[in-house]
JSON list of C-alpha atoms in Angstrom, two decimals:
[
{"chain": "R", "resi": 28, "resn": "MET", "atom": "CA", "xyz": [90.44, -71.46, 8.60]},
{"chain": "R", "resi": 29, "resn": "THR", "atom": "CA", "xyz": [89.36, -74.26, 10.92]},
{"chain": "R", "resi": 30, "resn": "PHE", "atom": "CA", "xyz": [90.83, -77.77, 10.82]},
{"chain": "R", "resi": 31, "resn": "LYS", "atom": "CA", "xyz": [87.49, -79.10, 9.57]},
{"chain": "R", "resi": 32, "resn": "SER", "atom": "CA", "xyz": [87.41, -76.66, 6.66]},
{"chain": "R", "resi": 33, "resn": "CYS", "atom": "CA", "xyz": [91.04, -77.51, 5.82]},
{"chain": "R", "resi": 34, "resn": "LEU", "atom": "CA", "xyz": [90.07, -81.17, 5.74]},
{"chain": "R", "resi": 35, "resn": "TRP", "atom": "CA", "xyz": [87.08, -80.42, 3.51]},
{"chain": "R", "resi": 36, "resn": "THR", "atom": "CA", "xyz": [89.35, -78.47, 1.15]},
{"chain": "R", "resi": 37, "resn": "ILE", "atom": "CA", "xyz": [91.91, -81.29, 1.00]},
{"chain": "R", "resi": 38, "resn": "GLN", "atom": "CA", "xyz": [89.16, -83.79, 0.24]},
{"chain": "R", "resi": 39, "resn": "GLY", "atom": "CA", "xyz": [87.85, -81.54, -2.57]},
{"chain": "R", "resi": 40, "resn": "LYS", "atom": "CA", "xyz": [84.53, -80.88, -0.81]},
{"chain": "R", "resi": 41, "resn": "LYS", "atom": "CA", "xyz": [82.79, -77.54, -0.44]},
{"chain": "R", "resi": 42, "resn": "GLU", "atom": "CA", "xyz": [84.24, -75.37, 2.29]},
{"chain": "R", "resi": 43, "resn": "PHE", "atom": "CA", "xyz": [81.99, -73.49, 4.70]},
{"chain": "R", "resi": 44, "resn": "PRO", "atom": "CA", "xyz": [82.77, -70.03, 6.08]},
{"chain": "R", "resi": 45, "resn": "PHE", "atom": "CA", "xyz": [83.98, -70.07, 9.68]},
{"chain": "R", "resi": 46, "resn": "PHE", "atom": "CA", "xyz": [81.10, -68.18, 11.29]},
{"chain": "R", "resi": 47, "resn": "GLU", "atom": "CA", "xyz": [78.48, -70.30, 9.55]},
{"chain": "R", "resi": 48, "resn": "GLN", "atom": "CA", "xyz": [80.03, -73.26, 11.38]},
{"chain": "R", "resi": 49, "resn": "VAL", "atom": "CA", "xyz": [80.18, -71.47, 14.75]},
{"chain": "R", "resi": 50, "resn": "GLY", "atom": "CA", "xyz": [76.40, -71.34, 15.09]},
{"chain": "R", "resi": 51, "resn": "LYS", "atom": "CA", "xyz": [76.12, -75.04, 14.28]},
{"chain": "R", "resi": 52, "resn": "GLY", "atom": "CA", "xyz": [78.57, -76.01, 17.02]},
{"chain": "R", "resi": 53, "resn": "VAL", "atom": "CA", "xyz": [76.48, -74.62, 19.89]},
{"chain": "R", "resi": 54, "resn": "ARG", "atom": "CA", "xyz": [76.10, -77.08, 22.73]},
{"chain": "R", "resi": 55, "resn": "LYS", "atom": "CA", "xyz": [72.81, -77.72, 24.52]},
{"chain": "R", "resi": 56, "resn": "LYS", "atom": "CA", "xyz": [74.15, -76.82, 27.98]},
{"chain": "R", "resi": 57, "resn": "SER", "atom": "CA", "xyz": [75.64, -73.44, 28.72]},
{"chain": "R", "resi": 58, "resn": "SER", "atom": "CA", "xyz": [79.42, -73.30, 28.54]},
{"chain": "R", "resi": 59, "resn": "VAL", "atom": "CA", "xyz": [82.36, -71.09, 27.71]},
{"chain": "R", "resi": 60, "resn": "SER", "atom": "CA", "xyz": [83.41, -70.52, 24.10]},
{"chain": "R", "resi": 61, "resn": "PHE", "atom": "CA", "xyz": [86.54, -68.83, 22.79]},
{"chain": "R", "resi": 62, "resn": "ILE", "atom": "CA", "xyz": [86.37, -67.63, 19.19]},
{"chain": "R", "resi": 63, "resn": "LEU", "atom": "CA", "xyz": [89.78, -66.98, 17.64]},
{"chain": "R", "resi": 64, "resn": "SER", "atom": "CA", "xyz": [89.25, -65.46, 14.20]},
{"chain": "R", "resi": 65, "resn": "ASP", "atom": "CA", "xyz": [90.35, -62.66, 11.93]},
{"chain": "R", "resi": 66, "resn": "GLY", "atom": "CA", "xyz": [86.66, -61.67, 11.82]},
{"chain": "R", "resi": 67, "resn": "LEU", "atom": "CA", "xyz": [86.93, -60.83, 8.14]},
{"chain": "R", "resi": 68, "resn": "GLU", "atom": "CA", "xyz": [83.60, -62.32, 7.16]},
{"chain": "R", "resi": 69, "resn": "SER", "atom": "CA", "xyz": [80.43, -60.35, 6.56]},
{"chain": "R", "resi": 70, "resn": "LEU", "atom": "CA", "xyz": [78.94, -58.74, 9.65]},
{"chain": "R", "resi": 71, "resn": "SER", "atom": "CA", "xyz": [75.56, -60.40, 9.02]},
{"chain": "R", "resi": 72, "resn": "VAL", "atom": "CA", "xyz": [77.14, -63.87, 9.20]},
{"chain": "R", "resi": 73, "resn": "ILE", "atom": "CA", "xyz": [79.11, -62.97, 12.34]},
{"chain": "R", "resi": 74, "resn": "GLU", "atom": "CA", "xyz": [76.00, -61.45, 13.93]},
{"chain": "R", "resi": 75, "resn": "GLU", "atom": "CA", "xyz": [73.93, -64.58, 13.25]},
{"chain": "R", "resi": 76, "resn": "ALA", "atom": "CA", "xyz": [76.59, -66.83, 14.80]},
{"chain": "R", "resi": 77, "resn": "LEU", "atom": "CA", "xyz": [76.89, -64.62, 17.89]},
{"chain": "R", "resi": 78, "resn": "ARG", "atom": "CA", "xyz": [73.10, -64.44, 18.20]},
{"chain": "R", "resi": 79, "resn": "LYS", "atom": "CA", "xyz": [72.92, -68.25, 18.25]},
{"chain": "R", "resi": 80, "resn": "LEU", "atom": "CA", "xyz": [75.56, -68.36, 20.97]},
{"chain": "R", "resi": 81, "resn": "SER", "atom": "CA", "xyz": [73.63, -65.77, 23.02]},
{"chain": "R", "resi": 82, "resn": "ILE", "atom": "CA", "xyz": [70.43, -67.84, 22.85]},
{"chain": "R", "resi": 83, "resn": "LYS", "atom": "CA", "xyz": [72.25, -70.77, 24.43]},
{"chain": "R", "resi": 84, "resn": "ARG", "atom": "CA", "xyz": [73.54, -68.51, 27.19]},
{"chain": "R", "resi": 85, "resn": "GLU", "atom": "CA", "xyz": [77.11, -69.18, 26.17]},
{"chain": "R", "resi": 86, "resn": "MET", "atom": "CA", "xyz": [79.86, -67.22, 27.87]},
{"chain": "R", "resi": 87, "resn": "VAL", "atom": "CA", "xyz": [81.76, -66.07, 24.78]},
{"chain": "R", "resi": 88, "resn": "TYR", "atom": "CA", "xyz": [85.16, -64.47, 24.36]},
{"chain": "R", "resi": 89, "resn": "PHE", "atom": "CA", "xyz": [85.94, -63.22, 20.85]},
{"chain": "R", "resi": 90, "resn": "ILE", "atom": "CA", "xyz": [89.65, -62.83, 20.17]},
{"chain": "R", "resi": 91, "resn": "GLN", "atom": "CA", "xyz": [90.15, -61.14, 16.81]},
{"chain": "R", "resi": 92, "resn": "LEU", "atom": "CA", "xyz": [93.63, -62.01, 15.52]},
{"chain": "R", "resi": 93, "resn": "LEU", "atom": "CA", "xyz": [94.79, -59.89, 12.60]},
{"chain": "R", "resi": 94, "resn": "ASP", "atom": "CA", "xyz": [98.07, -60.21, 10.74]},
{"chain": "R", "resi": 95, "resn": "GLU", "atom": "CA", "xyz": [100.21, -57.06, 10.47]},
{"chain": "R", "resi": 96, "resn": "GLU", "atom": "CA", "xyz": [99.61, -57.09, 6.68]},
{"chain": "R", "resi": 97, "resn": "GLU", "atom": "CA", "xyz": [95.86, -56.98, 7.34]},
{"chain": "R", "resi": 98, "resn": "LEU", "atom": "CA", "xyz": [96.27, -54.02, 9.69]},
{"chain": "R", "resi": 99, "resn": "THR", "atom": "CA", "xyz": [98.81, -52.03, 7.67]},
{"chain": "R", "resi": 100, "resn": "PRO", "atom": "CA", "xyz": [99.18, -53.44, 4.16]},
{"chain": "R", "resi": 101, "resn": "SER", "atom": "CA", "xyz": [102.55, -52.75, 2.55]},
{"chain": "R", "resi": 102, "resn": "TYR", "atom": "CA", "xyz": [101.43, -53.55, -0.98]},
{"chain": "R", "resi": 103, "resn": "GLN", "atom": "CA", "xyz": [101.90, -50.97, -3.73]},
{"chain": "R", "resi": 104, "resn": "GLY", "atom": "CA", "xyz": [101.19, -51.07, -7.45]},
{"chain": "R", "resi": 105, "resn": "ASP", "atom": "CA", "xyz": [99.73, -54.01, -9.36]},
{"chain": "R", "resi": 106, "resn": "VAL", "atom": "CA", "xyz": [99.36, -57.14, -7.21]},
{"chain": "R", "resi": 107, "resn": "LYS", "atom": "CA", "xyz": [97.54, -60.45, -7.34]},
{"chain": "R", "resi": 108, "resn": "LEU", "atom": "CA", "xyz": [95.62, -61.21, -4.13]},
{"chain": "R", "resi": 109, "resn": "LEU", "atom": "CA", "xyz": [94.64, -64.77, -3.20]},
{"chain": "R", "resi": 110, "resn": "ASP", "atom": "CA", "xyz": [91.62, -65.53, -1.04]},
{"chain": "R", "resi": 111, "resn": "SER", "atom": "CA", "xyz": [93.00, -68.60, 0.71]},
{"chain": "R", "resi": 112, "resn": "GLU", "atom": "CA", "xyz": [89.58, -69.68, 1.96]},
{"chain": "R", "resi": 113, "resn": "LYS", "atom": "CA", "xyz": [87.77, -69.47, -1.38]},
{"chain": "R", "resi": 114, "resn": "GLN", "atom": "CA", "xyz": [90.81, -70.21, -3.56]},
{"chain": "R", "resi": 115, "resn": "ARG", "atom": "CA", "xyz": [90.16, -67.18, -5.78]},
{"chain": "R", "resi": 116, "resn": "GLU", "atom": "CA", "xyz": [92.69, -64.78, -7.23]},
{"chain": "R", "resi": 117, "resn": "THR", "atom": "CA", "xyz": [92.03, -61.08, -7.87]},
{"chain": "R", "resi": 118, "resn": "ASN", "atom": "CA", "xyz": [94.26, -58.63, -9.73]},
{"chain": "R", "resi": 119, "resn": "VAL", "atom": "CA", "xyz": [94.24, -55.16, -8.21]},
{"chain": "R", "resi": 120, "resn": "SER", "atom": "CA", "xyz": [96.19, -51.90, -8.39]},
{"chain": "R", "resi": 121, "resn": "ILE", "atom": "CA", "xyz": [96.95, -50.55, -4.95]},
{"chain": "R", "resi": 122, "resn": "ASN", "atom": "CA", "xyz": [97.79, -46.94, -4.16]},
{"chain": "R", "resi": 123, "resn": "PRO", "atom": "CA", "xyz": [98.14, -45.11, -0.82]},
{"chain": "R", "resi": 124, "resn": "ARG", "atom": "CA", "xyz": [94.56, -43.76, -0.96]},
{"chain": "R", "resi": 125, "resn": "MET", "atom": "CA", "xyz": [93.19, -47.28, -1.49]},
{"chain": "R", "resi": 126, "resn": "VAL", "atom": "CA", "xyz": [95.15, -48.54, 1.55]},
{"chain": "R", "resi": 127, "resn": "GLU", "atom": "CA", "xyz": [93.78, -45.63, 3.59]},
{"chain": "R", "resi": 128, "resn": "LEU", "atom": "CA", "xyz": [90.19, -46.44, 2.57]},
{"chain": "R", "resi": 129, "resn": "TYR", "atom": "CA", "xyz": [90.75, -50.13, 3.37]},
{"chain": "R", "resi": 130, "resn": "GLN", "atom": "CA", "xyz": [92.05, -49.27, 6.84]},
{"chain": "R", "resi": 131, "resn": "GLU", "atom": "CA", "xyz": [89.06, -46.99, 7.51]},
{"chain": "R", "resi": 132, "resn": "ARG", "atom": "CA", "xyz": [86.70, -49.78, 6.47]},
{"chain": "R", "resi": 133, "resn": "LEU", "atom": "CA", "xyz": [88.58, -52.31, 8.59]},
{"chain": "R", "resi": 134, "resn": "VAL", "atom": "CA", "xyz": [88.36, -50.06, 11.67]},
{"chain": "R", "resi": 135, "resn": "HIS", "atom": "CA", "xyz": [84.60, -49.63, 11.11]},
{"chain": "R", "resi": 136, "resn": "HIS", "atom": "CA", "xyz": [84.13, -53.40, 10.58]},
{"chain": "R", "resi": 137, "resn": "ASN", "atom": "CA", "xyz": [86.05, -54.21, 13.78]},
{"chain": "R", "resi": 138, "resn": "LYS", "atom": "CA", "xyz": [84.08, -51.64, 15.79]},
{"chain": "R", "resi": 139, "resn": "GLU", "atom": "CA", "xyz": [80.87, -53.29, 14.55]},
{"chain": "R", "resi": 140, "resn": "ILE", "atom": "CA", "xyz": [82.12, -56.70, 15.73]},
{"chain": "R", "resi": 141, "resn": "GLU", "atom": "CA", "xyz": [82.98, -55.21, 19.12]},
{"chain": "R", "resi": 142, "resn": "ALA", "atom": "CA", "xyz": [79.50, -53.60, 19.28]},
{"chain": "R", "resi": 143, "resn": "LEU", "atom": "CA", "xyz": [77.88, -56.98, 18.52]},
{"chain": "R", "resi": 144, "resn": "CYS", "atom": "CA", "xyz": [79.92, -58.59, 21.30]},
{"chain": "R", "resi": 145, "resn": "ASN", "atom": "CA", "xyz": [78.91, -55.81, 23.71]},
{"chain": "R", "resi": 146, "resn": "LYS", "atom": "CA", "xyz": [75.25, -56.20, 22.69]},
{"chain": "R", "resi": 147, "resn": "TRP", "atom": "CA", "xyz": [75.21, -59.78, 24.02]},
{"chain": "R", "resi": 148, "resn": "GLY", "atom": "CA", "xyz": [77.68, -59.28, 26.87]},
{"chain": "R", "resi": 149, "resn": "PHE", "atom": "CA", "xyz": [80.51, -61.15, 25.17]},
{"chain": "R", "resi": 150, "resn": "GLY", "atom": "CA", "xyz": [84.17, -60.32, 25.72]},
{"chain": "R", "resi": 151, "resn": "TYR", "atom": "CA", "xyz": [86.12, -58.87, 22.79]},
{"chain": "R", "resi": 152, "resn": "ILE", "atom": "CA", "xyz": [89.83, -58.32, 22.20]},
{"chain": "R", "resi": 153, "resn": "GLN", "atom": "CA", "xyz": [91.51, -57.35, 18.95]},
{"chain": "R", "resi": 154, "resn": "THR", "atom": "CA", "xyz": [95.20, -58.09, 18.59]},
{"chain": "R", "resi": 155, "resn": "SER", "atom": "CA", "xyz": [97.80, -58.66, 15.92]},
{"chain": "R", "resi": 156, "resn": "CYS", "atom": "CA", "xyz": [99.47, -62.01, 15.43]},
{"chain": "R", "resi": 157, "resn": "LEU", "atom": "CA", "xyz": [102.78, -60.56, 16.64]},
{"chain": "R", "resi": 158, "resn": "PRO", "atom": "CA", "xyz": [102.49, -60.75, 20.44]},
{"chain": "R", "resi": 159, "resn": "PRO", "atom": "CA", "xyz": [102.95, -64.25, 21.88]},
{"chain": "R", "resi": 160, "resn": "LEU", "atom": "CA", "xyz": [99.58, -65.84, 22.66]},
{"chain": "R", "resi": 161, "resn": "ASN", "atom": "CA", "xyz": [100.50, -66.40, 26.31]},
{"chain": "R", "resi": 162, "resn": "GLY", "atom": "CA", "xyz": [100.84, -62.61, 26.65]},
{"chain": "R", "resi": 163, "resn": "ILE", "atom": "CA", "xyz": [97.39, -62.13, 25.16]},
{"chain": "R", "resi": 164, "resn": "PHE", "atom": "CA", "xyz": [95.85, -64.80, 27.36]},
{"chain": "R", "resi": 165, "resn": "PHE", "atom": "CA", "xyz": [97.35, -63.60, 30.62]},
{"chain": "R", "resi": 166, "resn": "LYS", "atom": "CA", "xyz": [97.87, -59.85, 30.19]},
{"chain": "R", "resi": 167, "resn": "ASP", "atom": "CA", "xyz": [94.86, -58.91, 28.06]},
{"chain": "R", "resi": 168, "resn": "PHE", "atom": "CA", "xyz": [92.46, -61.41, 29.64]},
{"chain": "R", "resi": 169, "resn": "LYS", "atom": "CA", "xyz": [93.38, -60.14, 33.11]},
{"chain": "R", "resi": 170, "resn": "LYS", "atom": "CA", "xyz": [93.12, -56.49, 31.99]},
{"chain": "R", "resi": 171, "resn": "ASN", "atom": "CA", "xyz": [89.60, -57.18, 30.68]},
{"chain": "R", "resi": 172, "resn": "GLY", "atom": "CA", "xyz": [88.54, -59.07, 33.84]},
{"chain": "R", "resi": 173, "resn": "TRP", "atom": "CA", "xyz": [88.20, -62.39, 32.01]},
{"chain": "R", "resi": 174, "resn": "ILE", "atom": "CA", "xyz": [90.57, -64.09, 34.48]},
{"chain": "R", "resi": 175, "resn": "HIS", "atom": "CA", "xyz": [91.72, -63.16, 37.98]}
]
C-alpha cells in the first residue's frame, strides 16, 4: 500500500489500487522507475500500468516482494482473512489441497507478471521480504545486469 493510499484511508476517502496509480504517475520525460509491490492485483490492471510506462519509454525495474506467508501459507482449518487494502474480511476453511492450488495459481500469476515485464524489456525480480533489501539491491541487481 502506498503512502498516498494510506493517507486516503486515514482520511476516510476512497482508496485506489496500487497499479491504477502507477500509470497516472508517468512523467513526460523518460526516466527510471522502480516498482516495489507484491503484484497481487489483477493481471489486466498490472498490464495496463506497465503498458503506460512502456509508452513513455521508461526504464522500469519491477521488484516483486512477497511475504513468506504469501509464498507458503501456514494456515489450516477455519480462518478469517482480512484484505488490508479493501478492509474486507472473508471466512474460509483451508486444507492442504487448497494451499497447493493457491501456490500453483500464485506461481502462474508471477510468471505472467514476469512475461509482461519481458514483453516491454523491463527488469523483474521476485523475492521474499526476508532477505535484507541491501542484499537484493546489490546482489540481485548486479546478477541481473541492472547495476555494474
